Coordinates of N, CA and C in Angstrom, one line a residue:
Chain I
X1 N 2.4 -11.4 -17.9 CA 1.9 -11.9 -16.6 C 0.6 -11.2 -16.2
X2 N -0.3 -12.0 -15.6 CA -1.6 -11.4 -15.2 C -1.6 -10.6 -14.0
X3 N -0.5 -10.4 -13.4 CA -0.4 -9.6 -12.2 C -0.7 -10.5 -11.0
X4 N -0.8 -9.8 -9.8 CA -1.1 -10.5 -8.6 C -2.6 -10.9 -8.6
X5 N -2.9 -12.1 -8.3 CA -4.3 -12.6 -8.4 C -4.7 -13.0 -7.0
X6 N -5.8 -12.4 -6.6 CA -6.3 -12.7 -5.3 C -7.7 -13.3 -5.4
X7 N -8.1 -14.2 -4.5 CA -9.4 -14.8 -4.5 C -9.8 -15.1 -3.1
X8 N -11.1 -15.0 -2.8 CA -12.1 -14.4 -3.6 C -12.1 -12.9 -3.6
X9 N -12.8 -12.3 -4.5 CA -12.9 -10.8 -4.5 C -13.7 -10.3 -3.3
X10 N -14.7 -11.0 -3.0 CA -15.6 -10.6 -1.9 C -15.9 -11.9 -1.1
X11 N -16.0 -11.7 0.2 CA -16.3 -12.8 1.1 C -17.1 -12.3 2.3
X12 N -18.3 -12.9 2.4 CA -19.1 -12.6 3.6 C -19.3 -13.8 4.4
X13 N -19.0 -13.7 5.7 CA -19.0 -14.9 6.5 C -19.6 -14.5 7.9
X14 N -20.0 -15.5 8.6 CA -20.5 -15.3 9.9 C -19.4 -15.3 11.0
X15 N -19.6 -14.6 12.0 CA -18.7 -14.5 13.1 C -18.4 -16.0 13.6
X16 N -17.1 -16.2 13.8 CA -16.8 -17.6 14.3 C -16.3 -18.5 13.2
X17 N -16.6 -18.2 12.0 CA -16.2 -19.1 10.9 C -14.8 -18.9 10.5
X18 N -14.2 -19.9 9.9 CA -12.9 -19.8 9.3 C -12.9 -19.1 7.9
X19 N -12.0 -18.2 7.7 CA -11.9 -17.6 6.4 C -10.5 -17.8 5.8
X20 N -10.4 -18.1 4.6 CA -9.1 -18.3 3.9 C -9.0 -17.4 2.7
X21 N -8.1 -16.5 2.6 CA -7.8 -15.7 1.5 C -6.6 -16.2 0.7
X22 N -6.7 -16.1 -0.6 CA -5.6 -16.7 -1.4 C -4.9 -15.6 -2.3
X23 N -3.7 -15.9 -2.6 CA -2.9 -15.0 -3.4 C -2.0 -15.8 -4.3
X24 N -2.0 -15.4 -5.6 CA -1.0 -16.0 -6.5 C -0.1 -14.8 -6.9
X25 N 1.2 -14.9 -6.6 CA 2.1 -13.8 -6.9 C 2.5 -13.7 -8.3
X26 N 3.2 -12.6 -8.7 CA 3.8 -12.5 -10.0 C 5.0 -13.4 -10.1
X27 N 5.1 -14.2 -11.1 CA 6.2 -15.1 -11.3 C 7.5 -14.3 -11.2
X28 N 8.5 -14.9 -10.4 CA 9.8 -14.2 -10.3 C 9.9 -13.2 -9.2
X29 N 8.9 -12.9 -8.6 CA 8.9 -11.9 -7.5 C 9.2 -12.7 -6.2
X30 N 10.3 -12.3 -5.5 CA 10.7 -13.0 -4.3 C 10.0 -12.6 -3.0
X31 N 9.4 -11.5 -3.0 CA 8.8 -11.0 -1.8 C 7.2 -11.0 -2.0
X32 N 6.6 -11.4 -0.9 CA 5.1 -11.3 -0.9 C 4.7 -10.7 0.4
X33 N 3.7 -9.7 0.3 CA 3.3 -9.0 1.5 C 1.8 -9.1 1.6
X34 N 1.3 -9.2 2.8 CA -0.2 -9.2 3.1 C -0.4 -7.9 3.8
X35 N -1.4 -7.1 3.3 CA -1.8 -5.8 3.9 C -3.3 -5.9 4.2
X36 N -3.7 -5.1 5.2 CA -5.1 -4.9 5.5 C -5.4 -3.4 5.4
X37 N -6.6 -3.1 4.8 CA -6.9 -1.7 4.7 C -8.3 -1.4 5.2
X38 N -8.4 -0.4 6.1 CA -9.6 0.1 6.7 C -9.6 1.6 6.6
X39 N -10.8 2.2 6.7 CA -10.8 3.6 6.7 C -10.1 4.2 7.9
X40 N -10.2 3.6 9.1 CA -9.7 4.1 10.3 C -8.1 4.0 10.3
X41 N -7.6 2.9 9.9 CA -6.2 2.6 10.1 C -5.4 2.6 8.8
X42 N -6.1 2.8 7.7 CA -5.3 2.9 6.4 C -4.8 1.5 6.0
X43 N -3.7 1.5 5.3 CA -3.1 0.2 4.8 C -2.0 -0.3 5.8
X44 N -2.3 -1.4 6.4 CA -1.4 -1.9 7.4 C -0.7 -3.2 6.9
X45 N 0.6 -3.3 7.2 CA 1.3 -4.5 6.8 C 1.1 -5.5 7.9
X46 N 0.6 -6.7 7.4 CA 0.4 -7.8 8.4 C 1.6 -8.7 8.5
X47 N 2.1 -9.2 7.3 CA 3.2 -10.1 7.3 C 3.8 -10.1 6.0
X48 N 5.1 -10.4 5.9 CA 5.7 -10.6 4.6 C 6.7 -11.8 4.5
X49 N 6.8 -12.3 3.3 CA 7.6 -13.5 3.0 C 8.8 -13.1 2.1
X50 N 9.9 -13.8 2.2 CA 11.0 -13.7 1.2 C 11.3 -15.2 0.8
X51 N 11.2 -15.5 -0.4 CA 11.5 -16.8 -0.9 C 10.7 -17.8 -0.1
X52 N 9.5 -17.6 0.1 CA 8.5 -18.5 0.8 C 8.6 -18.5 2.3
X53 N 9.6 -17.8 2.8 CA 9.8 -17.9 4.3 C 9.3 -16.7 5.0
X54 N 8.5 -16.8 6.0 CA 8.0 -15.6 6.7 C 9.1 -14.9 7.4
X55 N 9.2 -13.6 7.1 CA 10.3 -12.8 7.7 C 9.8 -12.0 8.9
X56 N 8.7 -11.4 8.8 CA 8.2 -10.5 9.9 C 6.7 -10.6 9.9
X57 N 6.2 -11.1 11.0 CA 4.7 -11.2 11.2 C 4.3 -10.4 12.4
X58 N 5.0 -9.4 12.7 CA 4.7 -8.5 13.9 C 3.4 -7.7 13.6
X59 N 3.0 -7.6 12.4 CA 1.8 -6.9 12.1 C 0.5 -7.7 12.2
X60 N 0.7 -9.0 12.4 CA -0.5 -9.9 12.5 C -1.2 -9.5 13.8
X61 N -2.5 -9.2 13.8 CA -3.1 -8.6 14.9 C -3.2 -9.6 16.1
X62 N -3.5 -10.8 15.9 CA -3.6 -11.8 17.0 C -3.4 -13.2 16.5
X63 N -3.5 -14.1 17.4 CA -3.2 -15.5 17.0 C -4.3 -16.1 16.1
X64 N -5.4 -15.4 16.0 CA -6.5 -15.9 15.1 C -6.0 -15.8 13.6
X65 N -5.0 -15.0 13.4 CA -4.5 -14.8 12.0 C -3.3 -15.7 11.8
X66 N -3.2 -16.3 10.6 CA -2.0 -17.1 10.2 C -1.9 -17.0 8.7
X67 N -0.6 -17.1 8.3 CA -0.3 -17.0 6.8 C 0.7 -18.0 6.5
X68 N 0.5 -18.6 5.3 CA 1.5 -19.6 4.8 C 1.8 -19.3 3.3
X69 N 3.0 -19.7 3.0 CA 3.4 -19.7 1.6 C 4.1 -21.0 1.3
X70 N 3.3 -22.0 0.9 CA 3.9 -23.3 0.7 C 4.8 -23.4 -0.5
X71 N 4.7 -22.6 -1.5 CA 5.6 -22.5 -2.7 C 5.6 -21.1 -3.2
X72 N 6.4 -20.9 -4.3 CA 6.5 -19.6 -4.8 C 5.3 -19.1 -5.6
X73 N 4.3 -20.0 -5.8 CA 3.2 -19.6 -6.6 C 1.9 -19.4 -5.8
X74 N 2.0 -19.5 -4.5 CA 0.7 -19.5 -3.7 C 0.9 -19.1 -2.3
X75 N 0.0 -18.2 -1.8 CA 0.0 -17.9 -0.4 C -1.4 -17.8 0.1
X76 N -1.6 -18.1 1.4 CA -2.9 -18.0 2.0 C -2.8 -17.1 3.3
X77 N -3.9 -16.4 3.6 CA -4.0 -15.8 4.9 C -5.3 -16.3 5.5
X78 N -5.2 -16.9 6.7 CA -6.3 -17.5 7.3 C -6.7 -16.8 8.6
X79 N -8.0 -16.7 8.8 CA -8.5 -16.1 10.0 C -9.5 -17.1 10.7
X80 N -9.1 -17.5 11.9 CA -9.9 -18.5 12.5 C -9.9 -18.4 14.0
X81 N -11.0 -18.1 14.7 CA -12.3 -17.7 14.2 C -12.4 -16.3 13.8
X82 N -13.2 -16.0 12.8 CA -13.3 -14.6 12.3 C -14.3 -13.8 13.3
X83 N -14.0 -12.5 13.3 CA -14.8 -11.6 14.2 C -15.2 -10.4 13.3
X84 N -16.3 -9.7 13.7 CA -16.7 -8.5 12.9 C -15.6 -7.5 12.7
X85 N -14.8 -7.3 13.7 CA -13.7 -6.3 13.6 C -12.6 -6.7 12.5
X86 N -12.7 -7.9 12.0 CA -11.8 -8.3 11.0 C -12.3 -7.8 9.6
X87 N -13.4 -7.2 9.5 CA -14.0 -6.7 8.3 C -13.1 -5.6 7.7
X88 N -12.6 -5.8 6.5 CA -11.6 -4.9 5.9 C -11.4 -5.4 4.4
X89 N -10.6 -4.7 3.7 CA -10.1 -5.2 2.4 C -8.6 -5.7 2.7
X90 N -8.4 -6.9 2.2 CA -7.1 -7.5 2.4 C -6.4 -7.5 1.1
X91 N -5.2 -7.0 1.0 CA -4.4 -7.0 -0.2 C -3.2 -7.8 -0.1
X92 N -2.9 -8.5 -1.2 CA -1.6 -9.2 -1.3 C -0.8 -8.4 -2.3
X93 N 0.5 -8.2 -2.0 CA 1.4 -7.5 -2.9 C 2.7 -8.2 -3.1
X94 N 3.3 -8.1 -4.2 CA 4.6 -8.8 -4.4 C 5.6 -7.8 -5.0
X95 N 6.9 -8.1 -4.8 CA 8.0 -7.3 -5.3 C 9.2 -8.1 -5.6
X96 N 10.0 -7.6 -6.5 CA 11.2 -8.3 -6.9 C 12.2 -8.3 -5.7
X97 N 12.3 -7.2 -5.1 CA 13.2 -7.1 -3.9 C 12.4 -6.5 -2.8
X98 N 13.0 -6.6 -1.6 CA 12.2 -6.3 -0.4 C 12.2 -4.9 0.2
X99 N 12.4 -4.0 -0.7 CA 12.3 -2.6 -0.2 C 13.5 -1.8 -0.5
X100 N 14.4 -2.3 -1.3 CA 15.5 -1.5 -1.8 C 14.9 -0.5 -2.8
X101 N 15.7 0.5 -3.2 CA 15.2 1.6 -3.9 C 14.6 1.2 -5.3
X102 N 15.0 0.1 -5.8 CA 14.4 -0.2 -7.1 C 13.2 -1.1 -7.0
X103 N 12.6 -1.2 -5.8 CA 11.4 -2.0 -5.6 C 10.2 -1.2 -5.8
X104 N 9.3 -1.7 -6.6 CA 7.9 -1.2 -6.5 C 7.1 -2.4 -6.2
X105 N 6.0 -2.1 -5.4 CA 5.1 -3.2 -5.0 C 4.0 -3.3 -6.0
X106 N 3.6 -4.5 -6.4 CA 2.5 -4.8 -7.3 C 1.4 -5.4 -6.4
X107 N 0.3 -4.7 -6.4 CA -0.9 -5.2 -5.6 C -1.9 -5.9 -6.4
X108 N -2.5 -6.9 -5.7 CA -3.7 -7.5 -6.3 C -4.9 -6.6 -6.1
X109 N -6.1 -7.1 -6.6 CA -7.3 -6.4 -6.5 C -7.9 -6.3 -5.1
X110 N -7.4 -7.2 -4.3 CA -7.9 -7.2 -2.9 C -9.1 -8.1 -2.7
X111 N -9.3 -8.5 -1.5 CA -10.5 -9.3 -1.0 C -11.2 -8.5 0.0
X112 N -12.4 -8.2 -0.3 CA -13.3 -7.4 0.7 C -13.9 -8.4 1.6
X113 N -13.6 -8.4 2.8 CA -14.1 -9.4 3.8 C -15.1 -8.7 4.7
X114 N -16.3 -9.3 4.8 CA -17.3 -8.8 5.7 C -17.7 -9.9 6.7
X115 N -17.5 -9.7 8.0 CA -17.9 -10.7 9.0 C -19.1 -10.1 9.7
X116 N -20.1 -10.9 9.6 CA -21.4 -10.4 10.3 C -21.7 -11.3 11.5
Chain Q
X1 N 7.8 6.0 17.8 CA 7.6 5.1 16.7 C 7.5 5.8 15.4
X2 N 7.7 5.1 14.3 CA 7.6 5.7 13.0 C 6.2 6.2 12.7
X3 N 6.1 7.3 12.1 CA 4.8 7.9 11.8 C 4.8 8.6 10.4
X4 N 3.7 8.3 9.6 CA 3.6 8.9 8.3 C 2.3 9.7 8.3
X5 N 2.3 10.9 7.9 CA 1.1 11.7 7.9 C 0.9 12.3 6.5
X6 N -0.3 12.2 6.0 CA -0.6 12.8 4.7 C -1.6 13.9 5.0
X7 N -1.4 15.1 4.4 CA -1.9 16.3 4.9 C -3.4 16.4 5.2
X8 N -4.2 15.7 4.4 CA -5.6 15.8 4.7 C -6.2 14.5 4.1
X9 N -7.4 14.2 4.6 CA -8.1 13.0 4.1 C -8.6 13.3 2.7
X10 N -9.1 14.5 2.4 CA -9.7 14.8 1.1 C -9.2 16.2 0.7
X11 N -9.1 16.3 -0.6 CA -8.7 17.5 -1.3 C -9.5 17.7 -2.5
X12 N -10.3 18.8 -2.6 CA -11.1 19.1 -3.8 C -10.4 20.2 -4.6
X13 N -10.3 20.1 -5.9 CA -9.6 21.0 -6.7 C -10.3 21.2 -8.0
X14 N -10.3 22.4 -8.6 CA -10.9 22.7 -9.9 C -10.0 22.1 -11.0
X15 N -10.7 21.6 -12.0 CA -10.0 21.1 -13.2 C -9.0 22.1 -13.8
X16 N -7.8 21.7 -14.1 CA -6.9 22.7 -14.7 C -5.9 23.2 -13.7
X17 N -6.3 23.2 -12.4 CA -5.4 23.7 -11.4 C -4.3 22.7 -11.0
X18 N -3.4 23.1 -10.2 CA -2.3 22.2 -9.7 C -2.8 21.7 -8.3
X19 N -2.8 20.4 -8.2 CA -3.0 19.7 -6.9 C -1.7 19.5 -6.2
X20 N -1.7 19.8 -4.9 CA -0.5 19.5 -4.1 C -0.8 18.7 -2.9
X21 N -0.2 17.5 -2.8 CA -0.4 16.6 -1.7 C 0.9 16.6 -0.8
X22 N 0.7 16.4 0.5 CA 1.8 16.5 1.4 C 2.0 15.1 2.1
X23 N 3.2 14.7 2.3 CA 3.5 13.5 3.1 C 4.6 13.9 4.0
X24 N 4.3 13.8 5.3 CA 5.3 14.1 6.4 C 5.6 12.8 7.1
X25 N 6.8 12.6 7.6 CA 7.2 11.4 8.3 C 8.0 11.8 9.5
X26 N 8.0 11.0 10.5 CA 8.8 11.3 11.7 C 9.4 10.0 12.2
X27 N 10.5 10.2 12.9 CA 11.2 9.1 13.7 C 11.8 8.0 12.8
X28 N 12.1 8.4 11.5 CA 13.0 7.6 10.7 C 13.6 8.4 9.6
X29 N 14.5 7.8 8.9 CA 15.2 8.5 7.8 C 15.2 7.6 6.6
X30 N 14.2 7.8 5.7 CA 14.0 7.0 4.5 C 15.1 7.3 3.5
X31 N 15.5 6.3 2.8 CA 16.5 6.4 1.7 C 15.8 6.8 0.5
X32 N 14.5 6.5 0.4 CA 13.7 6.9 -0.8 C 12.2 6.9 -0.4
X33 N 11.4 7.4 -1.3 CA 10.0 7.5 -1.0 C 9.2 7.2 -2.3
X34 N 8.2 6.4 -2.1 CA 7.3 6.1 -3.3 C 5.9 6.7 -3.1
X35 N 5.4 7.0 -4.3 CA 4.0 7.4 -4.3 C 3.1 6.5 -5.1
X36 N 1.9 6.2 -4.6 CA 1.0 5.2 -5.3 C -0.3 5.9 -5.5
X37 N -1.1 5.4 -6.5 CA -2.4 5.9 -6.7 C -3.3 4.7 -6.5
X38 N -4.5 4.9 -5.8 CA -5.5 3.9 -5.6 C -6.8 4.4 -6.0
X39 N -7.4 3.6 -6.9 CA -8.8 3.9 -7.3 C -9.8 3.0 -6.5
X40 N -11.0 3.5 -6.4 CA -12.0 2.7 -5.6 C -12.1 1.2 -6.0
X41 N -12.0 0.3 -5.1 CA -12.2 -1.1 -5.4 C -11.0 -1.7 -6.1
X42 N -9.9 -1.0 -6.0 CA -8.6 -1.6 -6.7 C -7.5 -1.4 -5.7
X43 N -6.4 -2.2 -6.0 CA -5.2 -2.1 -5.2 C -4.4 -0.9 -5.7
X44 N -3.5 -0.4 -4.8 CA -2.6 0.7 -5.1 C -1.7 0.4 -6.3
X45 N -1.4 1.4 -7.1 CA -0.6 1.3 -8.3 C 0.6 2.3 -8.2
X46 N 1.8 1.8 -8.4 CA 3.0 2.6 -8.3 C 3.0 3.7 -9.3
X47 N 3.4 5.0 -8.8 CA 3.6 6.1 -9.7 C 5.0 6.6 -9.9
X48 N 5.6 6.9 -8.7 CA 7.0 7.5 -8.8 C 7.8 7.1 -7.6
X49 N 9.1 7.1 -7.7 CA 10.0 6.9 -6.6 C 11.0 8.0 -6.7
X50 N 11.3 8.6 -5.5 CA 12.4 9.6 -5.4 C 13.3 9.2 -4.3
X51 N 14.6 9.4 -4.6 CA 15.7 9.0 -3.7 C 16.0 10.2 -2.8
X52 N 16.7 9.9 -1.7 CA 17.0 10.9 -0.7 C 17.9 12.0 -1.2
X53 N 18.7 11.7 -2.2 CA 19.7 12.6 -2.8 C 19.1 13.4 -4.0
X54 N 17.8 13.1 -4.3 CA 17.1 13.8 -5.3 C 16.2 14.9 -4.7
X55 N 16.3 16.0 -5.2 CA 15.4 17.1 -4.7 C 14.0 17.0 -5.4
X56 N 14.0 16.6 -6.6 CA 12.8 16.7 -7.4 C 12.8 15.6 -8.5
X57 N 11.6 15.1 -8.8 CA 11.5 14.1 -9.9 C 10.2 14.4 -10.6
X58 N 10.2 14.3 -11.9 CA 9.0 14.5 -12.8 C 8.7 13.4 -13.6
X59 N 7.4 13.2 -13.9 CA 6.9 12.2 -14.8 C 5.6 12.8 -15.4
X60 N 5.7 13.2 -16.6 CA 4.5 13.8 -17.3 C 4.0 14.9 -16.5
X61 N 2.8 14.9 -16.0 CA 2.2 16.0 -15.3 C 2.5 15.9 -13.8
X62 N 3.2 14.9 -13.4 CA 3.5 14.7 -12.0 C 4.8 15.2 -11.6
X63 N 4.9 15.8 -10.4 CA 6.2 16.2 -9.9 C 6.2 15.9 -8.4
X64 N 7.4 15.3 -8.0 CA 7.5 15.0 -6.6 C 8.8 15.6 -6.0
X65 N 8.7 16.2 -4.8 CA 9.9 16.7 -4.2 C 10.1 16.0 -2.9
X66 N 11.4 16.0 -2.4 CA 11.7 15.3 -1.2 C 12.7 16.1 -0.4
X67 N 12.3 16.6 0.8 CA 13.1 17.4 1.6 C 13.4 16.6 2.9
X68 N 14.6 16.1 3.0 CA 15.0 15.3 4.1 C 15.2 16.1 5.4
X69 N 15.4 17.4 5.2 CA 15.5 18.3 6.4 C 14.1 18.5 7.1
X70 N 13.2 18.8 6.2 CA 11.8 19.0 6.7 C 11.1 17.7 6.9
X71 N 11.7 16.6 6.5 CA 11.0 15.3 6.5 C 9.7 15.3 5.8
X72 N 9.7 15.7 4.6 CA 8.5 15.9 3.9 C 8.7 15.7 2.4
X73 N 7.6 15.2 1.8 CA 7.6 15.0 0.3 C 6.3 15.7 -0.2
X74 N 6.4 16.4 -1.3 CA 5.3 17.0 -1.9 C 5.0 16.4 -3.2
X75 N 3.7 16.1 -3.5 CA 3.3 15.5 -4.8 C 2.4 16.4 -5.5
X76 N 2.8 16.8 -6.7 CA 2.1 17.8 -7.5 C 1.5 17.2 -8.7
X77 N 0.3 17.5 -9.0 CA -0.3 17.1 -10.3 C -0.7 18.5 -11.0
X78 N 0.0 18.8 -12.1 CA -0.3 20.0 -12.8 C -1.4 19.7 -13.8
X79 N -2.1 20.8 -14.2 CA -3.2 20.7 -15.2 C -4.1 19.6 -14.8
X80 N -4.6 19.5 -13.6 CA -5.4 18.4 -13.1 C -6.6 18.1 -13.9
X81 N -7.0 16.9 -14.0 CA -8.2 16.4 -14.8 C -9.1 15.6 -13.9
X82 N -10.3 15.5 -14.2 CA -11.2 14.6 -13.4 C -10.7 13.2 -13.3
X83 N -10.0 12.7 -14.3 CA -9.4 11.4 -14.3 C -8.3 11.2 -13.3
X84 N -7.8 12.3 -12.7 CA -6.8 12.2 -11.7 C -7.5 12.0 -10.3
X85 N -8.8 12.0 -10.2 CA -9.4 11.8 -9.0 C -9.2 10.4 -8.5
X86 N -8.6 10.3 -7.3 CA -8.2 9.0 -6.7 C -7.7 9.3 -5.3
X87 N -7.3 8.2 -4.7 CA -6.5 8.4 -3.4 C -5.1 8.2 -3.7
X88 N -4.2 9.0 -3.1 CA -2.8 9.0 -3.3 C -2.1 8.6 -2.0
X89 N -1.2 7.7 -2.1 CA -0.6 7.1 -0.9 C 0.9 7.4 -1.0
X90 N 1.6 7.7 0.1 CA 3.0 7.8 0.1 C 3.6 6.7 1.0
X91 N 4.8 6.3 0.6 CA 5.5 5.2 1.4 C 7.0 5.5 1.5
X92 N 7.4 6.2 2.5 CA 8.8 6.4 2.8 C 9.4 5.1 3.2
X93 N 10.7 4.8 2.7 CA 11.3 3.6 3.1 C 12.8 3.8 3.4
X94 N 13.2 3.1 4.4 CA 14.6 3.2 4.8 C 15.5 2.2 4.0
X95 N 14.8 1.4 3.1 CA 15.5 0.4 2.3 C 15.6 -0.9 3.0
X96 N 15.5 -2.0 2.3 CA 15.5 -3.4 2.8 C 14.5 -3.6 3.9
X97 N 13.4 -2.9 3.8 CA 12.3 -3.1 4.6 C 11.0 -3.0 3.8
X98 N 9.9 -3.7 4.2 CA 8.7 -3.6 3.4 C 8.1 -2.2 3.5
X99 N 7.3 -1.9 2.5 CA 6.7 -0.6 2.4 C 5.7 -0.4 3.4
X100 N 5.7 0.7 4.1 CA 4.7 1.2 5.1 C 4.1 2.4 4.5
X101 N 2.8 2.5 4.5 CA 2.1 3.5 3.8 C 1.4 4.5 4.7
X102 N 1.3 5.8 4.3 CA 0.4 6.7 4.9 C -1.0 6.4 4.6
X103 N -2.0 7.1 5.3 CA -3.4 6.7 5.1 C -3.9 7.2 3.8
X104 N -3.2 8.1 3.1 CA -3.6 8.6 1.8 C -4.4 9.9 1.9
X105 N -4.4 10.5 0.7 CA -5.2 11.7 0.5 C -6.2 11.4 -0.7
X106 N -7.4 11.7 -0.4 CA -8.4 11.4 -1.5 C -8.6 12.7 -2.3
X107 N -8.2 12.7 -3.6 CA -8.2 13.9 -4.4 C -9.5 13.8 -5.3
X108 N -10.2 14.9 -5.3 CA -11.3 15.0 -6.3 C -11.1 16.2 -7.2
X109 N -11.1 16.0 -8.5 CA -10.9 17.1 -9.4 C -12.2 17.4 -10.1
X110 N -12.7 18.6 -9.9 CA -14.0 18.9 -10.3 C -14.0 19.6 -11.6
X111 N -14.8 19.1 -12.5 CA -14.9 19.7 -13.9 C -15.6 21.1 -13.9

């Protein structure tokens, strides 16, 4: 397996524009997580899915953020409208189980988002 | 609220010495704890997992301890090498919950 694949790797957009980040999970992994990483706040959990169903979105900062997982092979994180404070590296991670002791999370390479 | 603290933002160490990184947590009781390594421009990569009933775990030059009384895990790299330079993240977990990470400690091993 090629691992967790995220696209794009880098995104520069103007404030107010819609941004869509994409993730292809590892086949057979039931859990998918979206994280955001900044120097100030570290790695923050935004939302996670189990079998394509959103389980907990309490980490999503505001209504401008939304995430979907239409099937087991694809997930998106959308920001509309984007703001400069959304600038960060966004990671998608997947796991076979949702946090039991035998779970390790596999991370994608991340998308570095810059909103100007 | 749950809090995870890693001892310092950055740690500089001479090649060949043992690096020791600290992870402290408050307001919850993890059943296990994971350590990850993150290189610049890349996602975190899993290194080790230790369970609450394990005092110590080793993998090659890595050693992790877990003290549930002190609410602390220590991560040691013996005979450190410049290639060990990276950011190391801890993630205590109560089980059946997604991983929540500390901010990490950036380790620099100087030749």
